[in-house]
Coordinates of C-alpha atoms in Angstrom, one line a residue:
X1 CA -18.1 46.9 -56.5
X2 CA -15.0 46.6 -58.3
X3 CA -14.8 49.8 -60.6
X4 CA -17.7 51.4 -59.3
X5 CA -18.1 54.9 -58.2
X6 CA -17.1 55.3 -54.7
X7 CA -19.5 57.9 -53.9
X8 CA -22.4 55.8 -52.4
X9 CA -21.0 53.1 -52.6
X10 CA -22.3 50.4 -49.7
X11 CA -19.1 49.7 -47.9
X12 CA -20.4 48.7 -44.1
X13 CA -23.7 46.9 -43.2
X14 CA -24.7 44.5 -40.8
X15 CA -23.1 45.6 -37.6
X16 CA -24.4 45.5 -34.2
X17 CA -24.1 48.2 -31.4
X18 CA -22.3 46.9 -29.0
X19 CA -22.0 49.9 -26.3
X20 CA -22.0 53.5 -27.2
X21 CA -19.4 54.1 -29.8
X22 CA -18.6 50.5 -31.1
X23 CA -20.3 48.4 -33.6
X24 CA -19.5 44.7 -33.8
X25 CA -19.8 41.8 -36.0
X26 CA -20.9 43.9 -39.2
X27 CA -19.4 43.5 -42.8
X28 CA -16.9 45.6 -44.9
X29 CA -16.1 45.4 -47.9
X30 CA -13.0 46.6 -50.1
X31 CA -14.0 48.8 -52.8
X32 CA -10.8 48.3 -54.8
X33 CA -11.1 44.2 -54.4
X34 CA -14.8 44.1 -54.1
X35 CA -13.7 41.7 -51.1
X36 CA -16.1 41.1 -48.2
X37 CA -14.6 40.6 -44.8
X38 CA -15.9 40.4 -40.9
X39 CA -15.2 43.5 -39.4
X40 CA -15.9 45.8 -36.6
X41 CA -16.3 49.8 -35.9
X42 CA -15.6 52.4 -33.3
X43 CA -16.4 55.9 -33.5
X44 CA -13.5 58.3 -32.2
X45 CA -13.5 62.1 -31.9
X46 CA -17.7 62.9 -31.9
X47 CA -18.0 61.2 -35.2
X48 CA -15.1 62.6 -36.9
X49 CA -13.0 59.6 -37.0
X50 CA -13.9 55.5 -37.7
X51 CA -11.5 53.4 -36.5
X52 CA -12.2 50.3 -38.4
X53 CA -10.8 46.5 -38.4
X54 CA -11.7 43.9 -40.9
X55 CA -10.5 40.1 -40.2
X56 CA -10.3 37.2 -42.2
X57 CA -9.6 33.9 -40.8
X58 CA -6.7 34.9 -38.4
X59 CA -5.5 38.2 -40.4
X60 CA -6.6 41.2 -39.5
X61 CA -6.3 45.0 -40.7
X62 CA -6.7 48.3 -38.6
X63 CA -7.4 51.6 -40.4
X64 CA -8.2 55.1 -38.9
X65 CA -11.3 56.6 -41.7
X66 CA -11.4 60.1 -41.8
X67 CA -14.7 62.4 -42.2
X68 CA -14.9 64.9 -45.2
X69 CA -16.1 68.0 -44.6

């Protein structure tokens, strides 16, 4: 993880759906840190955006993932 590529580079597995956009209780990981967190994801805009949130303990951290076209 840490140094790696980020070109397919597995960053988000084991979520659940949880409705038609979201996906709950998955993992993320932080390719710079090669940290593993809890996290969860929504799909915004048709699959354009991910609005992702990783938590750890009582910390958490909201970011807005963009597609490239």
């Amino acid at each position: 993880s840490k140094g790696k590529p980020m070109a397919g580079l597995l960053i988000l597995w084991d979520t659940k759906k949880d409705g038609a956009t979201n996906w709950k209780e998955g993992k993320l990981m932080d390719p710079e840190s090669g940290r593993v967190v809890n996290g969860k994801v929504e799909v915004l805009d048709g699959g354009a955006k991910l609005n992702v949130k990783g938590n750890v303990a009582f910390l958490s951290k909201t970011q807005v993932w963009n597609r490239v076209q």
